[in-house]
Structure formats: structure tokens, C-alpha cells
Coordinates of C-alpha atoms in Angstrom, one line a residue:
M1 CA 37.7 -44.1 3.4
T2 CA 41.1 -44.3 5.3
L3 CA 41.6 -43.3 9.0
T4 CA 43.3 -40.0 7.7
S5 CA 40.5 -39.0 5.6
V6 CA 38.0 -39.7 8.4
R7 CA 39.9 -37.3 10.6
T8 CA 40.1 -34.7 7.8
S9 CA 36.0 -34.9 7.4
A10 CA 35.6 -34.6 11.1
R11 CA 38.0 -31.6 11.2
R12 CA 36.5 -29.9 8.2
A13 CA 33.1 -30.4 9.9
V14 CA 34.3 -28.4 12.8
W15 CA 36.1 -25.8 10.7
M16 CA 32.7 -25.0 9.0
L17 CA 30.9 -24.5 12.3
G18 CA 29.1 -21.2 11.6
A19 CA 30.3 -20.7 8.1
T20 CA 28.3 -18.9 5.5
L21 CA 27.7 -20.7 2.2
A22 CA 29.2 -19.7 -0.9
L23 CA 27.7 -16.3 -2.2
S24 CA 29.7 -15.9 -5.2
V25 CA 26.8 -15.6 -7.9
A26 CA 24.9 -12.9 -5.8
I27 CA 24.5 -9.9 -7.5
P28 CA 24.4 -6.5 -5.5
Q29 CA 21.5 -4.6 -6.1
P30 CA 21.6 -0.7 -6.6
A31 CA 20.9 1.5 -3.4
S32 CA 17.5 2.9 -3.3
A33 CA 16.9 6.5 -2.8
Q34 CA 18.0 8.1 0.3
P35 CA 14.9 8.7 2.8
S36 CA 14.1 12.1 3.6
G37 CA 15.4 11.9 7.1
Q38 CA 18.9 11.4 6.0
T39 CA 21.8 13.0 7.8
P40 CA 25.2 14.2 6.3
P41 CA 27.7 11.3 5.9
T42 CA 30.6 10.9 8.1
S43 CA 33.9 10.1 6.9
C44 CA 35.7 6.7 7.9
E45 CA 38.4 8.5 10.0
E46 CA 35.6 10.6 11.8
L47 CA 33.6 7.4 12.9
A48 CA 36.1 7.2 15.6
S49 CA 34.5 10.0 17.5
V50 CA 30.9 8.8 17.2
A51 CA 29.2 8.4 20.2
L52 CA 27.4 5.0 20.9
P53 CA 25.6 3.9 24.0
H54 CA 27.8 1.6 26.3
A55 CA 30.1 1.4 23.5
R56 CA 33.8 2.7 22.4
I57 CA 35.0 2.8 18.8
T58 CA 38.5 1.6 18.9
T59 CA 39.5 1.5 15.1
A60 CA 38.2 3.5 12.4
Q61 CA 40.6 3.3 9.1
Q62 CA 40.3 3.1 5.4
V63 CA 41.6 -0.3 4.1
A64 CA 42.7 -0.3 0.4
A65 CA 41.5 -2.8 -2.2
G66 CA 43.0 -6.3 -1.5
A67 CA 45.3 -4.9 1.6
F68 CA 43.2 -6.3 4.4
V69 CA 45.4 -8.6 6.7
A70 CA 43.3 -10.4 9.7
P71 CA 44.8 -9.5 12.8
A72 CA 44.9 -13.2 13.8
P73 CA 44.8 -16.3 11.9
P74 CA 41.3 -18.0 11.7
P75 CA 40.5 -20.7 14.3
F76 CA 40.7 -23.4 11.7
P77 CA 42.1 -23.5 8.2
V78 CA 39.7 -22.1 5.7
P79 CA 40.1 -20.2 2.6
A80 CA 39.5 -16.6 2.6
S81 CA 39.7 -14.3 -0.5
F82 CA 40.9 -11.1 1.3
D83 CA 42.9 -10.2 -1.7
R84 CA 39.7 -9.8 -3.5
M85 CA 38.0 -7.6 -1.4
P86 CA 37.4 -4.0 -2.3
A87 CA 38.4 -0.9 -0.8
F88 CA 36.3 -0.6 2.7
C89 CA 35.8 1.4 5.9
R90 CA 36.9 -0.9 8.7
V91 CA 35.3 -0.2 12.3
A92 CA 35.9 -2.1 15.4
A93 CA 34.2 -1.3 18.7
T94 CA 34.3 -2.6 22.3
I95 CA 30.5 -2.9 23.9
T96 CA 30.0 -2.9 27.5
P97 CA 26.2 -2.9 28.1
V98 CA 26.5 -4.4 31.8
A99 CA 29.2 -5.0 34.2
G100 CA 31.2 -8.0 33.5
S101 CA 30.3 -7.9 29.6
E102 CA 33.0 -6.9 26.9
I103 CA 31.7 -7.5 23.4
K104 CA 34.1 -7.0 20.5
I105 CA 32.5 -6.4 16.9
E106 CA 33.7 -5.3 13.6
V107 CA 31.7 -3.4 10.9
W108 CA 33.0 -3.2 7.4
L109 CA 31.6 -0.5 5.1
P110 CA 32.2 -0.6 1.4
R111 CA 34.0 2.6 0.0
E112 CA 32.0 2.5 -3.0
N113 CA 29.0 1.0 -4.6
W114 CA 27.4 0.1 -1.1
N115 CA 23.9 -1.7 -2.3
G116 CA 22.1 0.0 0.8
K117 CA 22.0 -3.3 2.6
F118 CA 23.5 -4.9 5.9
V119 CA 24.3 -8.5 6.6
G120 CA 25.4 -10.0 10.3
V121 CA 27.3 -13.0 9.9
G122 CA 27.3 -16.1 12.6
N123 CA 30.0 -18.0 14.6
G124 CA 30.5 -21.6 15.1
G125 CA 30.8 -23.6 18.6
F126 CA 31.6 -21.2 21.4
S127 CA 33.1 -18.9 19.0
G128 CA 35.4 -16.5 20.8
A129 CA 36.6 -14.9 17.7
I130 CA 35.7 -12.4 15.0
W131 CA 35.3 -14.6 11.9
Y132 CA 36.8 -12.4 9.2
F133 CA 36.7 -15.1 6.5
A134 CA 32.8 -15.0 6.8
M135 CA 32.7 -11.2 6.5
A136 CA 34.7 -11.1 3.2
E137 CA 32.1 -12.3 0.6
P138 CA 29.1 -10.0 1.7
L139 CA 31.5 -7.0 1.4
Q140 CA 32.8 -8.1 -1.9
L141 CA 29.0 -8.1 -2.9
G142 CA 28.3 -4.8 -1.9
Y143 CA 26.9 -5.2 1.6
A144 CA 28.0 -3.7 4.8
V145 CA 28.9 -6.5 7.2
A146 CA 29.3 -7.1 11.0
A147 CA 30.8 -9.9 13.3
T148 CA 31.3 -10.5 16.7
N149 CA 33.3 -12.6 18.9
T150 CA 30.2 -13.2 21.4
G151 CA 31.7 -11.3 24.1
H152 CA 34.7 -13.3 24.9
D153 CA 38.2 -14.6 23.4
G154 CA 38.7 -18.4 23.1
D155 CA 38.7 -21.7 21.3
Q156 CA 35.3 -22.9 19.8
A157 CA 35.0 -25.9 22.3
D158 CA 36.2 -24.2 25.3
A159 CA 33.6 -23.2 27.8
S160 CA 35.9 -21.9 30.4
F161 CA 35.1 -18.4 29.8
A162 CA 31.7 -19.0 31.5
I163 CA 33.3 -19.9 34.8
G164 CA 32.4 -17.2 37.2
H165 CA 31.1 -15.0 34.5
P166 CA 27.5 -15.2 33.9
E167 CA 27.0 -12.0 31.9
K168 CA 29.7 -13.6 29.4
L169 CA 27.6 -16.7 29.1
A170 CA 24.7 -14.3 28.4
D171 CA 26.7 -12.4 25.9
F172 CA 27.3 -15.6 23.9
A173 CA 23.7 -16.9 24.6
W174 CA 21.8 -13.7 23.0
R175 CA 23.2 -10.4 23.8
A176 CA 26.4 -10.1 21.8
V177 CA 24.4 -10.6 18.3
N178 CA 21.9 -8.1 19.4
E179 CA 24.2 -5.6 20.7
M180 CA 26.4 -5.9 17.3
T181 CA 23.3 -5.5 15.2
V182 CA 22.1 -2.3 16.7
K183 CA 25.5 -0.7 17.0
A184 CA 26.4 -1.8 13.4
K185 CA 23.1 0.0 12.1
A186 CA 24.1 3.1 14.0
I187 CA 27.6 3.0 12.4
I188 CA 26.4 2.3 9.0
A189 CA 23.9 5.2 9.3
A190 CA 26.5 7.6 10.5
H191 CA 28.9 6.9 7.7
Y192 CA 26.3 6.7 4.8
G193 CA 23.9 9.3 6.1
R194 CA 21.1 6.7 5.9
T195 CA 20.0 3.4 7.9
P196 CA 20.1 0.2 5.6
R197 CA 17.0 -0.4 4.0
H198 CA 17.4 -4.2 4.7
A199 CA 19.2 -6.2 7.1
Y200 CA 20.0 -10.1 6.7
W201 CA 21.5 -12.7 9.1
V202 CA 23.4 -15.6 7.7
G203 CA 25.0 -18.5 9.7
C204 CA 25.3 -21.9 10.3
S205 CA 25.5 -24.5 13.6
T206 CA 26.0 -21.6 16.4
G207 CA 25.4 -19.2 13.7
G208 CA 22.0 -20.9 12.8
R209 CA 21.3 -20.9 16.6
Q210 CA 22.0 -17.1 16.6
G211 CA 19.6 -16.4 13.9
L212 CA 16.8 -18.0 15.5
K213 CA 17.4 -16.4 18.7
E214 CA 17.4 -13.1 16.9
A215 CA 14.0 -13.9 15.4
Q216 CA 12.5 -15.1 18.7
R217 CA 14.0 -12.4 20.9
F218 CA 14.8 -9.4 18.7
P219 CA 12.3 -9.7 15.8
A220 CA 13.0 -6.3 14.4
D221 CA 16.7 -6.6 14.1
Y222 CA 16.9 -8.6 10.7
D223 CA 14.5 -8.8 7.7
G224 CA 15.7 -12.1 6.4
I225 CA 17.5 -14.9 8.4
V226 CA 19.3 -17.8 7.0
A227 CA 19.7 -20.5 10.0
G228 CA 21.5 -23.5 8.5
A229 CA 22.0 -26.7 10.7
P230 CA 20.9 -24.7 13.9
A231 CA 22.3 -25.6 17.3
N232 CA 19.1 -24.3 18.9
N233 CA 18.3 -27.4 21.0
W234 CA 21.2 -26.6 22.9
I235 CA 21.3 -28.7 26.1
P236 CA 20.0 -32.1 24.6
L237 CA 22.5 -31.4 21.5
M238 CA 25.5 -31.2 24.3
A239 CA 24.1 -34.5 25.9
H240 CA 24.4 -36.1 22.2
A241 CA 27.9 -34.6 21.9
V242 CA 28.8 -36.2 25.4
A243 CA 27.3 -39.6 24.4
V244 CA 29.2 -39.8 21.0
Q245 CA 32.4 -38.7 22.8
R246 CA 31.8 -41.6 25.5
A247 CA 31.2 -44.1 22.6
M248 CA 34.5 -43.0 20.7
T249 CA 36.6 -42.9 24.1
D250 CA 35.2 -46.0 26.1
S251 CA 37.8 -48.7 25.9
T252 CA 35.1 -51.3 26.6
I253 CA 33.2 -50.3 23.2
A254 CA 36.4 -48.9 21.0
L255 CA 34.4 -47.6 18.3
T256 CA 37.1 -46.4 16.0
P257 CA 37.1 -44.2 12.7
R258 CA 37.4 -47.5 10.9
H259 CA 34.0 -48.5 12.2
L260 CA 32.4 -45.3 11.3
S261 CA 33.4 -45.4 7.8
L262 CA 32.1 -49.0 7.7
L263 CA 28.9 -47.7 8.8
K264 CA 28.5 -44.8 6.3
A265 CA 29.4 -47.2 3.4
A266 CA 27.0 -49.8 4.5
A267 CA 24.2 -47.2 4.8
I268 CA 24.8 -45.8 1.4
A269 CA 24.9 -49.4 0.0
A270 CA 21.5 -50.3 1.5
C271 CA 19.9 -47.2 0.7
D272 CA 21.5 -45.4 -2.2
A273 CA 19.3 -46.8 -5.2
N274 CA 15.9 -46.0 -3.4
D275 CA 15.7 -42.6 -5.0
G276 CA 16.3 -43.9 -8.4
V277 CA 20.0 -42.7 -8.9
T278 CA 22.9 -44.8 -7.6
D279 CA 25.3 -41.8 -6.8
K280 CA 26.2 -42.3 -3.1
V281 CA 23.4 -39.7 -1.9
V282 CA 20.3 -40.8 -0.3
E283 CA 17.4 -38.5 -0.9
D284 CA 15.8 -38.9 2.3
P285 CA 17.4 -41.1 5.0
R286 CA 14.2 -41.8 6.8
R287 CA 13.0 -43.8 4.2
C288 CA 15.6 -46.2 4.5
S289 CA 15.6 -49.4 6.2
F290 CA 19.5 -49.7 7.2
D291 CA 20.4 -51.8 10.1
P292 CA 23.8 -51.7 11.6
A293 CA 23.4 -55.4 12.5
S294 CA 24.5 -56.1 9.0
L295 CA 28.0 -55.2 10.2
A296 CA 27.8 -57.7 13.3
C297 CA 31.1 -59.7 13.9
K298 CA 31.0 -63.2 12.8
G299 CA 34.4 -63.7 13.7
A300 CA 37.3 -62.6 15.8
N301 CA 38.5 -59.6 13.6
A302 CA 36.7 -56.9 15.1
Q303 CA 38.1 -54.1 12.8
D304 CA 35.6 -55.0 9.8
C305 CA 32.6 -55.6 11.9
L306 CA 30.8 -54.5 15.1
T307 CA 30.8 -56.4 18.3
P308 CA 27.8 -56.6 20.3
R309 CA 28.8 -53.6 22.6
Q310 CA 29.5 -51.5 19.6
L311 CA 26.2 -52.2 18.0
A312 CA 24.4 -51.3 21.3
A313 CA 26.3 -47.9 21.3
V314 CA 25.7 -47.4 17.7
R315 CA 21.9 -48.0 18.3
S316 CA 21.9 -45.7 21.2
L317 CA 23.3 -43.0 19.3
Y318 CA 20.7 -43.3 16.6
A319 CA 17.9 -43.5 18.9
G320 CA 18.7 -39.9 20.2
V321 CA 18.8 -38.3 23.5
V322 CA 16.1 -39.4 25.7
H323 CA 14.7 -37.8 28.9
P324 CA 15.8 -40.1 31.9
R325 CA 12.9 -39.8 33.8
T326 CA 9.9 -39.2 31.3
G327 CA 11.1 -41.5 28.5
A328 CA 10.6 -38.6 26.2
T329 CA 12.9 -38.1 23.2
L330 CA 14.5 -34.6 23.6
M331 CA 16.8 -34.8 20.4
P332 CA 16.4 -37.2 17.7
G333 CA 19.5 -39.4 16.8
P334 CA 21.6 -38.6 13.5
T335 CA 20.5 -40.0 10.3
P336 CA 22.7 -42.8 8.9
G337 CA 25.6 -41.6 6.7
G338 CA 27.4 -39.0 8.4
E339 CA 29.1 -41.1 11.0
P340 CA 32.5 -40.3 10.1
E341 CA 31.7 -36.9 11.6
W342 CA 31.3 -38.4 14.9
V343 CA 35.2 -38.3 15.4
A344 CA 34.9 -34.5 15.8
F345 CA 33.4 -34.7 19.3
T346 CA 36.6 -36.6 20.6
P347 CA 38.8 -34.7 23.2
S348 CA 41.5 -34.0 20.6
I349 CA 39.1 -32.2 18.1
F350 CA 35.9 -30.7 19.5
P351 CA 35.0 -31.8 22.8
I352 CA 32.2 -29.1 23.3
G353 CA 29.7 -31.3 24.9
A354 CA 31.9 -32.5 27.4
N355 CA 33.4 -28.9 28.1
Y356 CA 29.8 -27.4 28.6
F357 CA 28.7 -29.9 31.1
R358 CA 32.0 -29.8 33.2
D359 CA 32.3 -26.1 33.1
V360 CA 28.9 -24.6 32.7
V361 CA 26.4 -27.3 34.4
M362 CA 28.3 -29.2 36.8
R363 CA 31.1 -26.6 37.5
D364 CA 33.2 -29.3 38.6
A365 CA 36.9 -29.7 36.9
S366 CA 37.0 -33.1 37.9
W367 CA 33.9 -34.2 36.0
R368 CA 34.2 -36.6 33.1
T369 CA 32.1 -37.9 30.3
A370 CA 32.8 -41.3 31.7
T371 CA 31.0 -40.4 35.0
M372 CA 27.8 -38.8 33.3
D373 CA 24.7 -39.7 34.9
P374 CA 21.6 -38.5 32.9
D375 CA 19.4 -38.7 35.6
R376 CA 21.4 -36.1 37.6
D377 CA 23.5 -34.2 35.1
L378 CA 21.1 -34.0 32.1
V379 CA 18.1 -33.2 34.2
R380 CA 20.4 -30.4 36.0
A381 CA 21.2 -29.1 32.7
L382 CA 17.7 -28.8 31.5
A383 CA 16.9 -26.8 34.6
A384 CA 19.8 -24.7 34.6
D385 CA 19.8 -22.9 31.3
S386 CA 19.8 -19.4 33.2
A387 CA 21.5 -17.6 30.2
D388 CA 18.9 -18.8 27.7
I389 CA 21.1 -20.2 25.2
T390 CA 18.5 -22.7 23.8
A391 CA 16.5 -21.1 20.9
M392 CA 13.4 -23.5 20.6
D393 CA 10.6 -21.0 21.0
A394 CA 8.5 -21.6 18.1
D395 CA 6.1 -18.7 18.1
L396 CA 7.6 -16.4 15.5
G397 CA 4.5 -14.7 15.0
E398 CA 6.0 -11.0 15.7
F399 CA 8.9 -11.8 13.4
F400 CA 6.8 -12.7 10.6
G401 CA 4.2 -10.2 11.3
R402 CA 6.4 -7.6 10.4
G403 CA 7.6 -9.1 7.2
G404 CA 10.7 -11.3 8.2
K405 CA 11.4 -14.1 6.2
L406 CA 13.2 -17.3 7.6
L407 CA 15.2 -19.8 5.6
L408 CA 16.1 -23.1 7.6
W409 CA 18.4 -25.7 5.9
H410 CA 20.1 -28.7 7.1
G411 CA 22.4 -31.4 5.6
W412 CA 20.7 -34.8 6.0
T413 CA 24.1 -36.5 6.8
D414 CA 25.2 -33.9 9.5
G415 CA 27.0 -36.2 12.0
M416 CA 27.2 -33.4 14.4
I417 CA 23.5 -31.8 14.7
P418 CA 21.2 -34.4 14.0
A419 CA 19.1 -33.3 10.9
R420 CA 15.8 -34.1 12.2
S421 CA 15.9 -31.7 14.9
T422 CA 15.5 -29.0 12.4
I423 CA 12.5 -30.7 10.7
E424 CA 11.0 -30.9 14.1
Y425 CA 11.5 -27.2 14.9
Y426 CA 10.5 -26.2 11.5
E427 CA 6.9 -28.3 12.1
R428 CA 6.6 -26.6 15.6
V429 CA 7.2 -23.0 14.2
L430 CA 4.2 -23.9 11.5
A431 CA 2.0 -25.0 14.1
A432 CA 2.6 -21.9 16.5
S433 CA 3.2 -19.0 14.3
G434 CA -0.2 -19.2 12.4
R435 CA -0.9 -18.9 8.6
E436 CA 1.8 -16.2 8.1
A437 CA 4.6 -18.8 8.7
R438 CA 3.5 -20.8 5.6
D439 CA 4.4 -17.5 3.4
A440 CA 7.4 -16.5 5.4
L441 CA 9.2 -19.9 6.3
R442 CA 10.9 -22.4 4.4
L443 CA 13.3 -25.5 5.2
F444 CA 15.4 -27.1 2.8
M445 CA 16.9 -30.6 3.7
L446 CA 20.3 -31.3 1.5
P447 CA 20.6 -34.9 0.8
G448 CA 24.1 -36.3 1.4
V449 CA 25.5 -32.9 2.9
D450 CA 27.3 -33.2 6.6
H451 CA 27.7 -30.3 9.0
C452 CA 27.4 -26.8 7.3
S453 CA 29.5 -28.2 4.2
G454 CA 31.0 -31.3 2.6
G455 CA 29.7 -34.9 2.1
E456 CA 28.7 -36.7 -1.0
G457 CA 25.9 -34.2 -2.1
A458 CA 25.6 -31.0 -3.4
Y459 CA 26.4 -28.3 -0.6
V460 CA 27.2 -24.8 -2.2
F461 CA 24.5 -22.6 -2.8
D462 CA 23.9 -18.9 -2.7
A463 CA 22.1 -18.3 0.7
L464 CA 22.5 -14.5 0.8
Q465 CA 21.3 -14.2 -3.0
V466 CA 18.2 -16.4 -2.0
I467 CA 17.0 -14.6 1.2
D468 CA 17.7 -11.1 -0.6
A469 CA 15.3 -12.0 -3.5
W470 CA 12.8 -13.2 -1.0
V471 CA 12.8 -9.9 1.0
E472 CA 13.6 -7.4 -1.6
R473 CA 11.7 -8.9 -4.6
G474 CA 9.0 -11.2 -3.3
Q475 CA 10.7 -14.4 -4.6
A476 CA 9.9 -17.0 -2.2
P477 CA 12.3 -19.9 -2.7
D478 CA 11.0 -23.5 -3.4
R479 CA 13.7 -24.9 -5.6
I480 CA 17.3 -24.0 -5.1
V481 CA 20.2 -24.9 -7.2
A482 CA 23.2 -26.4 -5.7
R483 CA 26.4 -27.5 -6.5
R484 CA 29.1 -30.0 -5.2
P485 CA 32.6 -28.9 -6.1
V486 CA 34.6 -31.6 -8.2
R487 CA 38.3 -31.7 -8.4
D488 CA 38.4 -32.8 -12.2
G489 CA 35.5 -31.7 -14.3
A490 CA 32.3 -29.6 -14.1
P491 CA 30.8 -29.7 -10.6
R492 CA 27.5 -31.8 -10.0
T493 CA 24.5 -29.6 -9.8
R494 CA 21.3 -30.7 -8.1
P495 CA 18.0 -29.1 -7.1
I496 CA 17.4 -28.7 -3.3
C497 CA 13.5 -28.5 -2.6
S498 CA 11.4 -26.9 -0.1
Y499 CA 10.5 -29.5 2.4
P500 CA 8.7 -31.7 2.3
M501 CA 9.4 -31.9 -1.5
I502 CA 12.4 -33.9 -2.6
A503 CA 14.4 -33.9 -6.1
R504 CA 13.2 -36.6 -8.4
Y505 CA 15.2 -37.8 -11.5
R506 CA 13.2 -37.4 -14.8
G507 CA 14.7 -40.5 -16.2
T508 CA 17.0 -39.1 -18.8
G509 CA 20.1 -37.1 -19.1
S510 CA 23.0 -36.5 -16.9
T511 CA 22.4 -37.1 -13.1
D512 CA 24.9 -34.3 -12.7
E513 CA 22.9 -31.8 -14.0
E514 CA 20.0 -30.1 -12.0
R515 CA 17.9 -29.8 -15.0
N516 CA 17.3 -33.3 -15.2
F517 CA 15.6 -33.4 -11.9
E518 CA 12.1 -31.9 -10.7
C519 CA 11.0 -31.2 -7.0
G520 CA 7.8 -33.1 -6.0
M521 CA 6.3 -34.8 -3.0
P522 CA 7.9 -38.2 -2.1
A523 CA 5.9 -41.4 -2.9
A524 CA 3.7 -42.7 -0.1
R525 CA 5.7 -45.2 2.3

């Protein structure tokens, strides 16, 4: 892998923060009969005069099929199929629930063939923008859809919006999504004369954290939640991002993109064949005995090997974030195979951890990653999450008790949010939420998949279709077909299996076709 491709991979990981997975094969379901308590529909233009608590509708206009133009370019290059969108009613609103809060939202309402359901879509990083590209596909499939800027305008890695503005930090942490959801449902009811019969959340990274926060704090907002690669263990995750940035920028370590590519290649070479298929995909990296010492330098050239200081830094990152006083692991380290994505945390790309500690925790413009003292800074951060960004509450009994379904997923080679953190949260929810959790919770680990997208594995699957079928028709997912786009030829398809099951090759047929794999429990170690 070249230096250019490593940087491209890292930028792609940042670009896909919070983006929904492809939904192109989902089929809109017909709307159910209107409830007896329906009210007369309100035309699109008349929605401008609808009164909402602590909110002002700023736009209510019809948009012709294929005519939408985003008011601002996306925060990163991403394909957006606005030209395929149907005619819809576009509603924008500003919500001010408390002094110091200003939350912007958009709600898109299909002009025809609304399927009677609503989708909220997530953000990435610190957001600071409405992600129009994430709204496009649900609208094409007949859903009403809403998104928010989380209460501020700005770059995904920029935490300066929170300086002196605690209410804006609370908006980002939890309030903006809840306010968006409540107001969107009211706008939908006013327009169609009836409330949506089901509401779904789909998001990844920060979008995954947002979905979990909704289940924990506002369990009646959504009937089904898809939380991909959730950034829910927020403070240890920010500490991990700082540690990666230090390893990449400390001149005494000098860990380069070239070294990260060597680590990925060595991990794949050591573990690829363990699952019976040699395809650059490791089914479960925890069952791999990769040792970075295999890359230890034996001569003077340090570009194709790791020096003792580099090996120590890599081992420290694999070990995760440890509490400086208790020794407890707060965040497991990343599993081997996604190392090129570590470049994303460098200052020129996505320094979210450094910015969070500088602006939110330490509140000191002179603070630098090189001077971070875990005994001071990390301990302070753990005690100072006053905005409640962290979404680690494992008791989802109320959400499950009212019929809510939660689909967690994570790519095994995620180089930005360690995959094992989601496994740990899943196991905590099972333990804390009772028997209902076993019927209402699923986790899917995607082999060879990076942060929210990309990687060597199959990463495209129809998340919205899966959660909709589960909620509406009771079809609990245990096996999902995912695909990996291939530039030339048919895409590779593979099953992703409900954790702890894995995909096992049957021994015959193409390894690029999912029908030649079955889901089963892994062999005993």
C-alpha cells in the first residue's frame, strides 16, 4: 500500500463517520390505514405556520423530483444521489429549547407514496452540519427522514463550539437528536394527518452513539435503532485518539504511514488462513496470534521494520486505554488489520481527541498532546462529563420493554473505534437488561471492515431494511448478506452472522459467493 493510498484510506474513514450503510435494495412497505384520531393534512407551504414549542419553521417548500441542491457542500467528498430523489416537501426549523441552544433540523416528506414510517439519520465526529447525503436514500425508499446539525455549525473535529457554551455541548451530547425527533414527528403528523407508525434510527460512529443515547435516555423515540461502530465510550475513546496522535507525531517514535501498512500486511499474513479461506480477511482477529515483533528491525533501515520505540508504541496502542490509578482497562485496543486508519487522528486530518481534551476538558488553548498527563488529564476528563456525552448505560429494559429493537454492528478492522468496545457493551446490555434483551438485541461483527465502511471485507448491507423487517414483521436477523464493491466483475458477497457466530466456508464453491458459507459457532480455542 502506497503512502497516498494509506492517507486516502484514513480520509475515507473520516468521511464515513456516521454515514448510513447502503439501503438500495430495501423495499418500501405500503402505509397502514390511518388511525381514527387522524387530523386533516396540512399542505407543504402551510407547514410554515405550524406552531411548535420552542421552535420556528424557517422553510417549508416543495422540491421537484431530482431538483434538490444542497445549500452547502458535504463536509467531505461523498457520493450523493440527489438526482434520483422523488418530489418532496422540505421543512427546515430552528429549535431553541433553552437559552444558549440553537438546534437546526431538516425534515423531508415524500410528496407521494409515503410508507407511513420515519427515519432519523446520524452524524459523525462533532458534526456541526446537517448531513443531506444521509437523508437522500431513506427518502427514495418512501420514508419521511430528518437530520440535525446537533446544535452548532462547524468542522467534525472542531470542539471550539463548546468553549463557554455548556448548552451547546449538551445539545451535541443528547438534546439535539431528541428535539429533532419530537419536532419531526409533529411535522409529519401535521403534513399527513397522522403520526408515523414506526420510527427508526440509523447511524454510525457518532451516529451510533446518538442511537444508543436515544435508547438509554428517550426509549420511546424510536422503535428500531441501528448503531454502527458506536462512539459511546466517549472519554476513553478520546484518550485513545490522543495516544494514536502522539505515536504518529512524536519525532522520537516516528511511526509513519509506511509502518502502519507493514503492520496491516503482517497481521493479514499471520492470520488470514486461520478461517480456512485466504482472502485478506480475518474472520475473528481475537483468534490471531499476530506479534508485531515479527517486524522488529535487524539493521539500520527503519522504513521496512519497527524500532524498539516504535514496537513499544504499537504494543501500547494494542493494549488499549488504562486507568492511570486503578490499572483497569477503560477501552480495549484496536485489533490488528486496521492500522492504516490510525493516520486519521493526525492534526492535518481529524484531531478530534486532542481538540476535545484541549477545549472541553482542560479548557487551555496551550494544551498539547505531547504534554498530556493521564494521571491529571484523563482522570479529570472521566470526572467531568457534565454534558453526558458518554452513552454506556447498559440497562435498556425500558426500550426493550416497549418493543424496541437494537442492531449493533462493528467492523473488526476499525482503526478509529476499537471493535471490542462494542462487544463489551453488547455483553453488558445482555447482563443488565434481562431476558427481553436476547430477543431484542443483535450484534454483527464484520470481518475485514474498517471504520463504518471500506476495508478488505464485505461492508455494504441494507441496515434500514433489516431493522424495518425486524420491527414490522418480527424477522429477527441472524444472518445478513453483505457485499464488497469490486471495480471489475461481480461484487463479493458474504454472510455476516449474529455474534458470537461466524461465517464458515462449506468447502466447495466460490469464496466470493455468500451461499457457500454458513453461520456457526467458532471452534473452541
